[in-house]
mmCIF file of C-alpha atoms and ligand atoms in Angstrom:
data_model
loop_
_atom_site.group_PDB
_atom_site.id
_atom_site.type_symbol
_atom_site.label_atom_id
_atom_site.label_comp_id
_atom_site.label_asym_id
_atom_site.label_seq_id
_atom_site.Cartn_x
_atom_site.Cartn_y
_atom_site.Cartn_z
ATOM 1 C CA MET A 1 19.857 -21.903 21.368
ATOM 2 C CA THR A 2 20.996 -18.582 22.641
ATOM 3 C CA LEU A 3 20.325 -17.207 26.001
ATOM 4 C CA LEU A 4 19.073 -13.350 25.866
ATOM 5 C CA ASP A 5 21.156 -12.027 28.630
ATOM 6 C CA GLY A 6 19.057 -9.137 30.127
ATOM 7 C CA LYS A 7 21.387 -8.366 32.727
ATOM 8 C CA LYS A 8 24.483 -8.042 30.784
ATOM 9 C CA THR A 9 22.479 -5.910 28.081
ATOM 10 C CA SER A 10 21.052 -3.789 30.867
ATOM 11 C CA GLU A 11 24.742 -2.998 32.167
ATOM 12 C CA VAL A 12 25.946 -1.992 28.754
ATOM 13 C CA ILE A 13 22.618 0.350 28.346
ATOM 14 C CA GLN A 14 23.558 1.634 31.863
ATOM 15 C CA ASP A 15 27.121 2.502 30.966
ATOM 16 C CA GLU A 16 26.077 4.192 27.545
ATOM 17 C CA ILE A 17 23.707 6.301 29.758
ATOM 18 C CA ALA A 18 26.497 7.015 32.254
ATOM 19 C CA ALA A 19 28.916 8.009 29.466
ATOM 20 C CA GLU A 20 26.192 10.590 28.187
ATOM 21 C CA VAL A 21 25.370 11.831 31.732
ATOM 22 C CA ALA A 22 29.090 12.572 32.379
ATOM 23 C CA GLN A 23 29.290 14.389 29.077
ATOM 24 C CA ILE A 24 26.329 16.624 29.951
ATOM 25 C CA LYS A 25 27.784 17.369 33.299
ATOM 26 C CA ALA A 26 31.076 17.990 31.660
ATOM 27 C CA ASN A 27 29.422 20.526 29.507
ATOM 28 C CA GLY A 28 27.817 22.330 32.466
ATOM 29 C CA GLY A 29 24.323 20.841 32.004
ATOM 30 C CA LYS A 30 21.770 19.730 34.558
ATOM 31 C CA THR A 31 22.003 16.374 36.108
ATOM 32 C CA PRO A 32 18.958 14.293 35.161
ATOM 33 C CA HIS A 33 16.750 13.600 38.194
ATOM 34 C CA LEU A 34 14.350 10.828 38.840
ATOM 35 C CA ALA A 35 11.759 10.943 41.740
ATOM 36 C CA ALA A 36 9.986 7.749 43.009
ATOM 37 C CA VAL A 37 6.822 7.899 45.000
ATOM 38 C CA LEU A 38 6.399 4.521 47.113
ATOM 39 C CA VAL A 39 3.136 3.930 49.126
ATOM 40 C CA GLY A 40 3.418 1.258 51.827
ATOM 41 C CA ASN A 41 6.026 -1.662 52.581
ATOM 42 C CA ASP A 42 5.145 -4.408 50.030
ATOM 43 C CA GLY A 43 8.338 -6.351 49.688
ATOM 44 C CA GLY A 44 8.465 -6.609 45.979
ATOM 45 C CA SER A 45 7.619 -3.006 45.528
ATOM 46 C CA VAL A 46 10.362 -1.729 48.022
ATOM 47 C CA THR A 47 12.974 -3.919 46.400
ATOM 48 C CA TYR A 48 12.014 -2.532 42.638
ATOM 49 C CA VAL A 49 12.026 1.199 44.023
ATOM 50 C CA ASN A 50 15.355 0.666 46.008
ATOM 51 C CA ASN A 51 17.122 -0.964 42.766
ATOM 52 C CA LYS A 52 15.757 2.176 40.866
ATOM 53 C CA VAL A 53 17.230 4.523 43.270
ATOM 54 C CA LEU A 54 20.579 2.656 43.358
ATOM 55 C CA THR A 55 20.662 2.590 39.521
ATOM 56 C CA CYS A 56 20.114 6.291 39.571
ATOM 57 C CA GLU A 57 23.331 6.706 41.638
ATOM 58 C CA ARG A 58 25.569 4.333 39.737
ATOM 59 C CA ILE A 59 24.936 6.195 36.431
ATOM 60 C CA GLY A 60 25.157 9.846 37.795
ATOM 61 C CA PHE A 61 21.408 10.834 38.163
ATOM 62 C CA GLY A 62 20.036 12.614 41.058
ATOM 63 C CA SER A 63 17.042 10.975 42.645
ATOM 64 C CA SER A 64 14.729 11.372 45.381
ATOM 65 C CA LEU A 65 12.469 8.745 47.214
ATOM 66 C CA ILE A 66 9.041 9.842 48.636
ATOM 67 C CA ARG A 67 7.680 7.335 50.999
ATOM 68 C CA TYR A 68 4.150 7.067 52.601
ATOM 69 C CA GLU A 69 2.549 4.674 54.917
ATOM 70 C CA ASP A 70 -0.278 2.722 53.116
ATOM 71 C CA THR A 71 -2.773 4.833 55.121
ATOM 72 C CA VAL A 72 -2.066 8.034 53.036
ATOM 73 C CA THR A 73 -5.004 9.577 51.517
ATOM 74 C CA GLU A 74 -5.544 9.975 47.762
ATOM 75 C CA GLU A 75 -5.554 13.864 48.465
ATOM 76 C CA GLU A 76 -2.127 13.730 49.948
ATOM 77 C CA LEU A 77 -0.805 11.687 46.975
ATOM 78 C CA LEU A 78 -2.410 14.091 44.472
ATOM 79 C CA ASN A 79 -0.897 17.020 46.285
ATOM 80 C CA LYS A 80 2.521 15.506 45.962
ATOM 81 C CA ILE A 81 2.065 14.678 42.297
ATOM 82 C CA LYS A 82 1.165 18.247 41.863
ATOM 83 C CA GLU A 83 4.448 19.568 43.568
ATOM 84 C CA LEU A 84 6.501 17.096 41.571
ATOM 85 C CA ASN A 85 4.967 18.225 38.237
ATOM 86 C CA GLU A 86 5.804 21.816 39.165
ATOM 87 C CA ASP A 87 9.545 21.132 40.559
ATOM 88 C CA GLU A 88 11.785 21.952 37.873
ATOM 89 C CA GLY A 89 14.630 20.126 39.419
ATOM 90 C CA VAL A 90 12.582 16.801 38.772
ATOM 91 C CA ASP A 91 12.881 15.740 35.317
ATOM 92 C CA GLY A 92 10.670 12.682 35.597
ATOM 93 C CA PHE A 93 9.016 10.559 38.268
ATOM 94 C CA ILE A 94 7.121 7.508 38.877
ATOM 95 C CA VAL A 95 4.599 6.322 41.424
ATOM 96 C CA GLN A 96 5.271 2.553 42.226
ATOM 97 C CA LEU A 97 2.247 0.465 41.506
ATOM 98 C CA PRO A 98 0.103 -1.462 42.910
ATOM 99 C CA LEU A 99 -1.278 1.258 45.246
ATOM 100 C CA PRO A 100 -3.704 0.388 47.995
ATOM 101 C CA LYS A 101 -7.090 -0.152 47.312
ATOM 102 C CA HIS A 102 -8.553 3.011 48.627
ATOM 103 C CA ILE A 103 -6.659 5.059 45.945
ATOM 104 C CA ASN A 104 -7.628 5.340 42.490
ATOM 105 C CA SER A 105 -4.678 4.262 40.418
ATOM 106 C CA ASN A 106 -6.058 5.793 37.114
ATOM 107 C CA LYS A 107 -6.695 9.118 38.857
ATOM 108 C CA VAL A 108 -3.189 9.246 40.132
ATOM 109 C CA ILE A 109 -1.651 8.369 36.865
ATOM 110 C CA GLU A 110 -3.836 10.787 35.069
ATOM 111 C CA ALA A 111 -2.478 13.563 37.525
ATOM 112 C CA ILE A 112 1.012 12.997 36.310
ATOM 113 C CA ASP A 113 2.439 15.629 33.695
ATOM 114 C CA PRO A 114 2.691 13.282 30.465
ATOM 115 C CA LYS A 115 6.036 15.387 30.174
ATOM 116 C CA LYS A 116 7.550 13.938 33.333
ATOM 117 C CA ASP A 117 5.648 10.395 33.110
ATOM 118 C CA VAL A 118 8.959 8.218 32.522
ATOM 119 C CA ASP A 119 6.844 5.205 33.339
ATOM 120 C CA GLY A 120 4.620 5.954 30.085
ATOM 121 C CA PHE A 121 1.392 5.081 31.900
ATOM 122 C CA HIS A 122 -0.545 8.457 31.269
ATOM 123 C CA PRO A 123 -3.116 8.217 28.448
ATOM 124 C CA THR A 124 -1.387 10.825 26.562
ATOM 125 C CA ASN A 125 1.817 8.815 26.415
ATOM 126 C CA VAL A 126 -0.205 5.725 25.693
ATOM 127 C CA GLY A 127 -2.215 7.455 22.738
ATOM 128 C CA ARG A 128 0.829 9.001 21.251
ATOM 129 C CA MET A 129 2.384 5.434 21.259
ATOM 130 C CA VAL A 130 -0.536 4.113 19.461
ATOM 131 C CA ALA A 131 -0.409 7.016 16.889
ATOM 132 C CA GLY A 132 3.283 6.517 16.396
ATOM 133 C CA LEU A 133 4.121 9.973 17.786
ATOM 134 C CA PRO A 134 7.082 10.586 20.225
ATOM 135 C CA ALA A 135 6.140 9.168 23.660
ATOM 136 C CA TYR A 136 7.652 7.769 26.530
ATOM 137 C CA LEU A 137 7.239 4.004 26.148
ATOM 138 C CA PRO A 138 6.394 1.674 28.926
ATOM 139 C CA ALA A 139 9.699 0.398 30.229
ATOM 140 C CA THR A 140 9.075 -3.492 29.987
ATOM 141 C CA PRO A 141 7.937 -3.563 26.643
ATOM 142 C CA ALA A 142 10.657 -0.904 25.593
ATOM 143 C CA GLY A 143 13.219 -3.100 27.330
ATOM 144 C CA ILE A 144 12.013 -6.288 25.117
ATOM 145 C CA LEU A 145 12.340 -4.241 21.841
ATOM 146 C CA GLU A 146 15.706 -3.048 23.008
ATOM 147 C CA LEU A 147 16.712 -6.843 23.680
ATOM 148 C CA LEU A 148 15.342 -7.890 20.112
ATOM 149 C CA LYS A 149 17.210 -5.189 18.438
ATOM 150 C CA ARG A 150 20.613 -5.832 20.173
ATOM 151 C CA TYR A 151 20.393 -9.401 19.568
ATOM 152 C CA ASN A 152 19.577 -8.651 15.816
ATOM 153 C CA ILE A 153 16.368 -10.855 15.979
ATOM 154 C CA GLU A 154 14.307 -10.723 12.776
ATOM 155 C CA THR A 155 10.787 -9.514 13.540
ATOM 156 C CA LEU A 156 9.553 -8.488 9.901
ATOM 157 C CA GLY A 157 6.725 -10.822 8.798
ATOM 158 C CA LYS A 158 7.062 -13.064 11.919
ATOM 159 C CA HIS A 159 3.953 -14.181 13.885
ATOM 160 C CA CYS A 160 4.289 -12.716 17.386
ATOM 161 C CA VAL A 161 1.955 -14.139 20.072
ATOM 162 C CA VAL A 162 1.749 -12.111 23.357
ATOM 163 C CA ILE A 163 -0.031 -13.775 26.334
ATOM 164 C CA GLY A 164 -1.213 -11.141 28.929
ATOM 165 C CA ARG A 165 -2.963 -7.958 28.112
ATOM 166 C CA SER A 166 -2.248 -5.749 30.809
ATOM 167 C CA ASN A 167 -1.709 -2.033 30.505
ATOM 168 C CA ILE A 168 2.046 -1.930 31.411
ATOM 169 C CA VAL A 169 3.171 -5.023 29.525
ATOM 170 C CA GLY A 170 0.938 -7.055 27.177
ATOM 171 C CA THR A 171 -1.286 -4.624 25.563
ATOM 172 C CA PRO A 172 1.473 -1.944 24.567
ATOM 173 C CA MET A 173 3.779 -4.835 23.554
ATOM 174 C CA SER A 174 1.318 -6.113 21.080
ATOM 175 C CA ILE A 175 0.927 -2.584 19.675
ATOM 176 C CA LEU A 176 4.780 -1.979 19.518
ATOM 177 C CA MET A 177 5.384 -5.352 17.735
ATOM 178 C CA SER A 178 2.773 -4.338 14.985
ATOM 179 C CA LYS A 179 4.291 -1.044 14.280
ATOM 180 C CA CYS A 180 5.890 -0.355 10.969
ATOM 181 C CA SER A 181 9.443 -0.120 12.266
ATOM 182 C CA TYR A 182 12.139 -2.254 13.582
ATOM 183 C CA PRO A 183 11.555 -4.243 16.042
ATOM 184 C CA GLY A 184 8.069 -4.730 14.817
ATOM 185 C CA GLU A 185 6.407 -5.284 11.528
ATOM 186 C CA SER A 186 5.162 -8.517 13.040
ATOM 187 C CA THR A 187 1.553 -10.243 12.669
ATOM 188 C CA VAL A 188 0.356 -10.124 16.112
ATOM 189 C CA THR A 189 -2.014 -12.411 18.188
ATOM 190 C CA ILE A 190 -2.826 -11.316 21.701
ATOM 191 C CA CYS A 191 -4.172 -13.984 24.250
ATOM 192 C CA HIS A 192 -5.584 -13.500 27.528
ATOM 193 C CA ARG A 193 -7.250 -15.464 30.451
ATOM 194 C CA ASN A 194 -10.298 -16.214 28.258
ATOM 195 C CA THR A 195 -8.564 -17.452 25.229
ATOM 196 C CA VAL A 196 -9.774 -20.671 24.015
ATOM 197 C CA ASN A 197 -7.012 -23.395 23.393
ATOM 198 C CA LEU A 198 -3.902 -21.178 24.237
ATOM 199 C CA ALA A 199 -1.601 -23.932 22.909
ATOM 200 C CA HIS A 200 -2.939 -23.618 19.409
ATOM 201 C CA HIS A 201 -2.158 -19.923 19.381
ATOM 202 C CA THR A 202 1.297 -20.169 21.116
ATOM 203 C CA ARG A 203 2.566 -23.282 18.688
ATOM 204 C CA GLN A 204 2.191 -20.950 15.645
ATOM 205 C CA ALA A 205 4.395 -18.290 17.275
ATOM 206 C CA ASP A 206 7.679 -17.260 15.938
ATOM 207 C CA ILE A 207 7.978 -14.776 18.743
ATOM 208 C CA LEU A 208 6.372 -15.708 21.917
ATOM 209 C CA ILE A 209 6.017 -12.993 24.851
ATOM 210 C CA VAL A 210 4.589 -14.156 28.074
ATOM 211 C CA ALA A 211 3.352 -11.844 30.837
ATOM 212 C CA VAL A 212 0.967 -13.439 33.004
ATOM 213 C CA GLY A 213 2.250 -14.288 36.358
ATOM 214 C CA LYS A 214 1.645 -17.985 36.305
ATOM 215 C CA PRO A 215 4.779 -20.158 37.002
ATOM 216 C CA GLY A 216 5.295 -22.866 34.335
ATOM 217 C CA LEU A 217 2.096 -21.813 32.264
ATOM 218 C CA VAL A 218 3.889 -22.302 28.819
ATOM 219 C CA THR A 219 5.292 -25.700 28.672
ATOM 220 C CA ALA A 220 7.402 -27.412 25.706
ATOM 221 C CA ASP A 221 4.527 -28.984 23.766
ATOM 222 C CA MET A 222 3.174 -25.154 23.414
ATOM 223 C CA VAL A 223 6.258 -23.961 21.510
ATOM 224 C CA LYS A 224 7.332 -24.451 18.001
ATOM 225 C CA GLU A 225 10.614 -25.272 17.129
ATOM 226 C CA GLY A 226 13.113 -22.371 16.780
ATOM 227 C CA ALA A 227 11.060 -19.975 18.563
ATOM 228 C CA VAL A 228 12.057 -16.791 20.236
ATOM 229 C CA VAL A 229 10.475 -16.853 23.705
ATOM 230 C CA ILE A 230 10.528 -13.830 26.028
ATOM 231 C CA ASP A 231 9.497 -14.648 29.561
ATOM 232 C CA VAL A 232 8.110 -11.498 31.721
ATOM 233 C CA GLY A 233 6.579 -13.339 34.338
ATOM 234 C CA THR A 234 8.271 -13.078 37.657
ATOM 235 C CA THR A 235 6.262 -14.805 40.702
ATOM 236 C CA ARG A 236 7.822 -15.170 44.062
ATOM 237 C CA VAL A 237 7.682 -19.016 45.115
ATOM 238 C CA PRO A 238 8.758 -20.257 48.575
ATOM 239 C CA ASP A 239 12.238 -21.585 48.539
ATOM 240 C CA ALA A 240 13.637 -22.648 52.094
ATOM 241 C CA SER A 241 17.172 -22.839 50.747
ATOM 242 C CA ARG A 242 17.412 -19.063 50.108
ATOM 243 C CA LYS A 243 18.037 -16.623 52.678
ATOM 244 C CA SER A 244 15.135 -14.307 51.482
ATOM 245 C CA GLY A 245 12.676 -17.426 51.796
ATOM 246 C CA PHE A 246 11.763 -17.193 48.242
ATOM 247 C CA ARG A 247 13.100 -17.373 44.371
ATOM 248 C CA LEU A 248 11.542 -15.897 41.198
ATOM 249 C CA ARG A 249 10.036 -17.984 38.803
ATOM 250 C CA GLY A 250 8.912 -17.159 35.142
ATOM 251 C CA ASP A 251 5.771 -18.042 33.223
ATOM 252 C CA VAL A 252 7.782 -20.644 31.094
ATOM 253 C CA ASP A 253 9.060 -23.943 31.993
ATOM 254 C CA PHE A 254 12.610 -22.861 31.110
ATOM 255 C CA GLU A 255 14.349 -26.368 31.226
ATOM 256 C CA ASN A 256 12.183 -28.108 28.801
ATOM 257 C CA VAL A 257 11.359 -25.098 26.563
ATOM 258 C CA ALA A 258 14.918 -23.812 26.157
ATOM 259 C CA GLU A 259 15.900 -26.701 24.338
ATOM 260 C CA LYS A 260 13.335 -25.901 21.482
ATOM 261 C CA CYS A 261 14.179 -22.318 21.045
ATOM 262 C CA SER A 262 16.441 -20.107 19.162
ATOM 263 C CA TYR A 263 16.513 -17.417 21.734
ATOM 264 C CA ILE A 264 15.130 -17.324 25.221
ATOM 265 C CA THR A 265 15.240 -15.200 28.191
ATOM 266 C CA PRO A 266 16.100 -16.577 31.670
ATOM 267 C CA VAL A 267 14.237 -15.602 34.878
ATOM 268 C CA PRO A 268 15.771 -13.879 36.705
ATOM 269 C CA GLY A 269 18.442 -11.846 34.560
ATOM 270 C CA GLY A 270 16.213 -11.664 31.524
ATOM 271 C CA VAL A 271 13.468 -8.707 31.038
ATOM 272 C CA GLY A 272 13.610 -7.600 34.592
ATOM 273 C CA PRO A 273 17.058 -5.672 34.548
ATOM 274 C CA LEU A 274 16.063 -4.299 31.187
ATOM 275 C CA THR A 275 13.006 -2.746 32.853
ATOM 276 C CA ILE A 276 15.177 -0.707 34.902
ATOM 277 C CA ALA A 277 17.621 0.371 32.384
ATOM 278 C CA MET A 278 14.611 1.594 30.088
ATOM 279 C CA LEU A 279 13.133 3.656 32.904
ATOM 280 C CA MET A 280 16.698 5.384 33.031
ATOM 281 C CA MET A 281 16.591 5.872 29.144
ATOM 282 C CA ASN A 282 13.235 7.621 29.470
ATOM 283 C CA THR A 283 14.582 9.878 32.344
ATOM 284 C CA LEU A 284 17.607 10.897 30.115
ATOM 285 C CA LYS A 285 15.126 11.556 27.404
ATOM 286 C CA ALA A 286 13.022 13.814 29.853
ATOM 287 C CA ALA A 287 16.079 15.669 30.976
ATOM 288 C CA LYS A 288 17.224 16.299 27.383
ATOM 289 C CA LYS A 289 13.669 17.256 26.327
ATOM 290 C CA GLU A 290 13.789 14.737 23.732
ATOM 291 C CA VAL A 291 10.066 13.575 23.598
ATOM 292 C CA TYR A 292 8.449 16.782 24.519
ATOM 293 C CA SER A 293 10.276 20.056 23.831
HETATM 294 P P1 NAD B 301 -1.537 -8.846 35.035
HETATM 295 O O1 NAD B 301 -1.191 -9.329 36.515
HETATM 296 O O2 NAD B 301 -1.997 -7.337 35.207
HETATM 297 O O3 NAD B 301 -2.406 -9.626 34.163
HETATM 298 C C1 NAD B 301 -2.110 -11.036 33.864
HETATM 299 C C2 NAD B 301 -2.619 -11.159 32.462
HETATM 300 O O4 NAD B 301 -2.521 -12.554 32.191
HETATM 301 C C3 NAD B 301 -4.162 -10.761 32.292
HETATM 302 O O5 NAD B 301 -4.224 -10.013 30.951
HETATM 303 C C4 NAD B 301 -4.683 -11.979 32.200
HETATM 304 O O6 NAD B 301 -5.902 -12.131 31.034
HETATM 305 C C5 NAD B 301 -3.809 -12.921 31.698
HETATM 306 N N1 NAD B 301 -3.846 -14.321 31.939
HETATM 307 C C6 NAD B 301 -4.215 -14.907 33.202
HETATM 308 N N2 NAD B 301 -4.169 -16.256 33.389
HETATM 309 C C7 NAD B 301 -4.006 -16.626 32.093
HETATM 310 C C8 NAD B 301 -4.164 -17.744 31.412
HETATM 311 N N3 NAD B 301 -4.257 -19.013 32.036
HETATM 312 N N4 NAD B 301 -4.094 -17.830 30.123
HETATM 313 C C9 NAD B 301 -3.851 -16.802 29.261
HETATM 314 N N5 NAD B 301 -3.641 -15.601 29.959
HETATM 315 C C10 NAD B 301 -3.962 -15.552 31.106
HETATM 316 O O7 NAD B 301 -0.142 -8.703 34.242
HETATM 317 P P2 NAD B 301 1.214 -8.002 34.298
HETATM 318 O O8 NAD B 301 0.975 -6.619 35.316
HETATM 319 O O9 NAD B 301 1.659 -7.388 32.807
HETATM 320 O O10 NAD B 301 2.125 -9.103 34.933
HETATM 321 C C11 NAD B 301 2.299 -10.205 34.425
HETATM 322 C C12 NAD B 301 3.593 -10.958 35.103
HETATM 323 O O11 NAD B 301 4.738 -9.929 34.618
HETATM 324 C C13 NAD B 301 3.725 -10.826 36.518
HETATM 325 O O12 NAD B 301 4.598 -11.966 36.944
HETATM 326 C C14 NAD B 301 4.423 -9.648 36.725
HETATM 327 O O13 NAD B 301 5.214 -9.867 38.011
HETATM 328 C C15 NAD B 301 5.428 -9.631 35.746
HETATM 329 N N6 NAD B 301 6.085 -8.498 35.347
HETATM 330 C C16 NAD B 301 7.550 -8.414 35.123
HETATM 331 C C17 NAD B 301 8.004 -7.164 34.819
HETATM 332 C C18 NAD B 301 9.612 -7.163 34.670
HETATM 333 O O14 NAD B 301 10.183 -6.126 34.857
HETATM 334 N N7 NAD B 301 10.115 -8.058 34.427
HETATM 335 C C19 NAD B 301 7.311 -6.078 34.619
HETATM 336 C C20 NAD B 301 5.894 -6.136 34.797
HETATM 337 C C21 NAD B 301 5.379 -7.350 35.126
#
């Protein structure tokens, strides 16, 4: 069994980006700039956004963090998005999800200029991804593709089973794995909360990608011998032995599943770190006007 080391792979990607940024600056080019909008004080969201800002600093990007209380109105948020769309200093920006219930997330996402939508959530980028046109790919599925590529994992003709159909992970992942380019060319099954006999489907998977948020959902009896298992799940579970009072658990029963796999991602240290690296990659592409000229 080979562990798919997302932390190490993310560091390699970040070093590559940092080298390119240094080159751009040396040639007198503009420093890529990522802005992040954060609403409220949810522990997970604050940590994610802080990590994104710290990563920007580490690789030589400019960054700005715009924070609002969770009482912010939809109008205020939409005005800020308009401002960021027009700000030539900002190459790309993200609005950290989830947003409070009184704000319509779809409206907010649709207000972002697709050229600056480095999360790849705007319907224009989603449509372009489906059509095989240049687009910002959502960071988590893009990170999984990058991991498969960097570990030279064969995907052509394989049966890929994706569990979870969210707009940010499961659905784009299933589309990308079926595309006619590497890593892709797989036959894809997508499972969700109403799938009958989940184990029947997962047992057929050469590549199993799990994005649900239910710790331990995938047990050893659900996995084929030699499968590649990618665990996207990150659920905070109480752990009194930790200073934070919690630890992260994936959707896969790692200890028992790992011995059956050819490759598997750990949680933490698997998919998570790659998500940030791919957001940085999208921001670099935005600065270089690589997706939209
Ligand atoms: P979500 O929470 O929006 O949806 C969960 C999906 O799981 C749904 O499509 C639902 O149909 C499916 N589901 C629920 N119960 C199921 C069951 N018993 N059997 C089969 N399918 C079931 O999904 P999300 O936003 O993609 O998040 C999923 C997990 O991935 C969460 O733990 C989240 O924290 C994590 N996540 C991690 C990263 C990362 O960078 N590592 C990024 C995004 C999401």
